[in-house]
XYZ file of C-alpha atoms in Angstrom:
185
model
C 206.600 88.030 89.579
C 204.174 90.947 89.657
C 207.146 93.460 89.107
C 208.463 91.704 86.079
C 205.222 90.475 84.721
C 205.195 90.971 80.888
C 203.243 89.922 77.589
C 205.109 86.701 77.427
C 204.134 85.745 81.089
C 200.493 86.173 80.056
C 201.107 84.324 76.826
C 202.664 81.472 78.680
C 199.851 81.331 81.152
C 197.525 81.310 78.330
C 199.219 78.434 76.591
C 199.437 76.480 79.810
C 195.707 76.991 80.288
C 195.010 75.949 76.887
C 197.199 72.724 77.157
C 195.703 71.672 80.458
C 192.025 72.666 80.215
C 191.295 73.787 76.739
C 190.424 77.145 75.012
C 187.536 77.942 77.382
C 189.942 78.007 80.226
C 191.840 80.919 78.594
C 189.966 83.667 80.369
C 191.393 86.950 81.629
C 190.151 86.515 85.204
C 191.370 83.081 85.566
C 194.746 83.905 84.018
C 195.049 86.877 86.388
C 194.289 84.715 89.450
C 196.812 82.113 88.302
C 199.438 84.990 87.842
C 198.243 86.583 91.131
C 197.752 89.966 89.505
C 194.765 92.126 88.724
C 192.991 92.255 85.329
C 194.388 95.700 84.880
C 197.821 94.137 84.275
C 196.330 92.070 81.359
C 194.840 95.263 79.761
C 198.226 97.081 80.185
C 199.672 94.458 77.664
C 196.656 93.402 75.559
C 193.597 95.162 74.018
C 191.365 92.166 74.684
C 191.189 88.438 74.907
C 191.571 88.226 70.987
C 194.773 89.977 71.215
C 196.077 87.500 73.727
C 194.939 84.555 71.673
C 196.665 85.864 68.616
C 199.902 86.229 70.522
C 199.339 82.669 71.861
C 199.113 81.227 68.299
C 202.274 83.042 67.189
C 204.080 81.849 70.319
C 202.981 78.319 69.720
C 204.135 78.553 66.005
C 207.618 79.713 67.083
C 208.185 77.503 70.035
C 206.717 74.368 68.537
C 208.420 74.622 65.106
C 211.080 77.358 64.541
C 212.597 76.902 67.832
C 212.779 73.091 67.631
C 214.343 73.217 64.126
C 216.998 75.857 65.437
C 217.942 73.528 68.373
C 218.010 70.419 66.187
C 220.218 72.247 63.538
C 222.475 73.572 66.291
C 222.841 69.997 67.958
C 223.641 67.969 64.836
C 225.347 68.617 61.526
C 224.643 65.212 59.782
C 221.105 64.873 58.342
C 220.806 61.375 60.062
C 221.715 62.975 63.430
C 219.282 65.698 62.726
C 216.559 63.262 62.211
C 217.181 61.355 65.348
C 217.532 64.563 67.363
C 214.130 65.837 65.783
C 212.280 62.790 66.608
C 213.848 62.286 69.919
C 212.890 65.741 71.048
C 209.394 65.534 69.640
C 208.425 62.211 70.920
C 209.570 63.080 74.456
C 207.112 66.174 74.577
C 203.890 65.426 76.373
C 201.749 66.757 73.430
C 198.924 68.407 75.307
C 199.636 71.925 73.855
C 199.786 70.361 70.329
C 196.618 68.588 70.675
C 194.986 71.550 72.182
C 195.929 73.685 69.354
C 194.464 71.140 66.893
C 191.354 71.066 68.876
C 191.198 74.909 68.655
C 192.013 74.888 65.039
C 188.934 72.600 64.409
C 186.717 75.399 65.784
C 188.457 78.422 64.289
C 189.265 78.818 60.569
C 192.205 81.362 61.266
C 193.838 79.080 63.696
C 193.108 76.222 61.439
C 195.196 78.049 58.565
C 198.039 78.736 60.950
C 198.161 74.969 61.966
C 197.917 73.856 58.436
C 200.760 76.191 57.422
C 202.825 74.909 60.454
C 202.043 71.298 59.384
C 203.419 71.966 55.854
C 206.653 73.613 57.180
C 207.285 70.697 59.522
C 206.557 68.097 56.844
C 208.869 69.900 54.425
C 211.776 69.915 57.057
C 211.274 66.272 57.681
C 211.173 65.593 53.855
C 214.350 67.560 53.289
C 216.052 65.538 56.029
C 214.927 62.212 54.602
C 216.093 63.333 51.099
C 219.465 64.195 52.629
C 220.066 60.922 54.172
C 219.453 59.335 50.727
C 215.777 58.555 50.612
C 214.640 59.017 46.947
C 213.158 62.429 46.690
C 209.929 60.908 45.165
C 209.564 58.959 48.394
C 210.945 61.337 50.875
C 207.565 63.430 51.132
C 205.599 60.292 51.637
C 207.915 59.144 54.408
C 207.744 62.537 55.918
C 203.946 62.824 55.899
C 203.706 59.246 57.406
C 206.232 59.994 60.061
C 204.468 63.264 60.933
C 201.025 61.625 61.151
C 202.497 58.943 63.479
C 203.881 61.711 65.715
C 200.440 63.313 65.871
C 198.944 59.855 66.573
C 201.584 59.317 69.269
C 200.475 62.738 70.943
C 196.769 62.068 70.460
C 197.106 58.645 72.222
C 199.346 59.977 75.016
C 198.804 63.547 75.217
C 199.001 64.728 78.875
C 200.387 61.538 80.208
C 201.233 62.561 83.703
C 203.741 59.848 84.074
C 207.044 61.103 82.496
C 208.574 57.681 82.579
C 205.585 56.272 80.634
C 206.111 58.926 77.991
C 209.859 58.052 77.862
C 209.019 54.683 77.322
C 206.655 55.305 74.343
C 209.177 57.698 72.919
C 211.903 54.987 73.134
C 209.577 52.482 71.459
C 208.697 54.685 68.678
C 212.338 55.528 68.081
C 213.281 51.963 67.793
C 210.633 51.658 65.130
C 211.114 54.964 63.265
C 214.926 55.347 63.155
C 215.706 51.959 61.429
C 213.091 52.854 58.896
C 214.711 56.218 58.355
C 217.982 54.681 56.837
C 216.204 52.184 54.387
C 216.039 53.546 50.913
């Protein structure tokens, strides 16, 4: 790993530390030890910790939103199938990084702005899918916001659940409730 270590390895390690232990765990020394490299490797790729943190925010924005939307769009063409694929994908995630980003956003206005922008993009995507399955436009936004808030609550209540089987069961239960509601006008 030492020979192929690049910025993305540091960013991934930072995001893992954030998800598992919080922002205070994202420290150069600790990450270097986890990656089994020297601090010099860090400074080869980043100016300072703030540079790493900025890259982590961008990586989260991309992986937790743009990449998921791209995968959903590639997997399904019908809007109802995209809704199901989206909710299935998101409900099965463990949610720790999502909650850690929100905790960080509560402490940092810049990160808060990125999280708010990401929330708006996500809700707009879900709203468009609801409208595409026939939910009246005036109602699609409210349904999208409610579904998104339910997903965040799902993460908050179960973030970091070590038992993957329990996460799967909670996801299945939530899908049984959400999916029938999606098709009702």
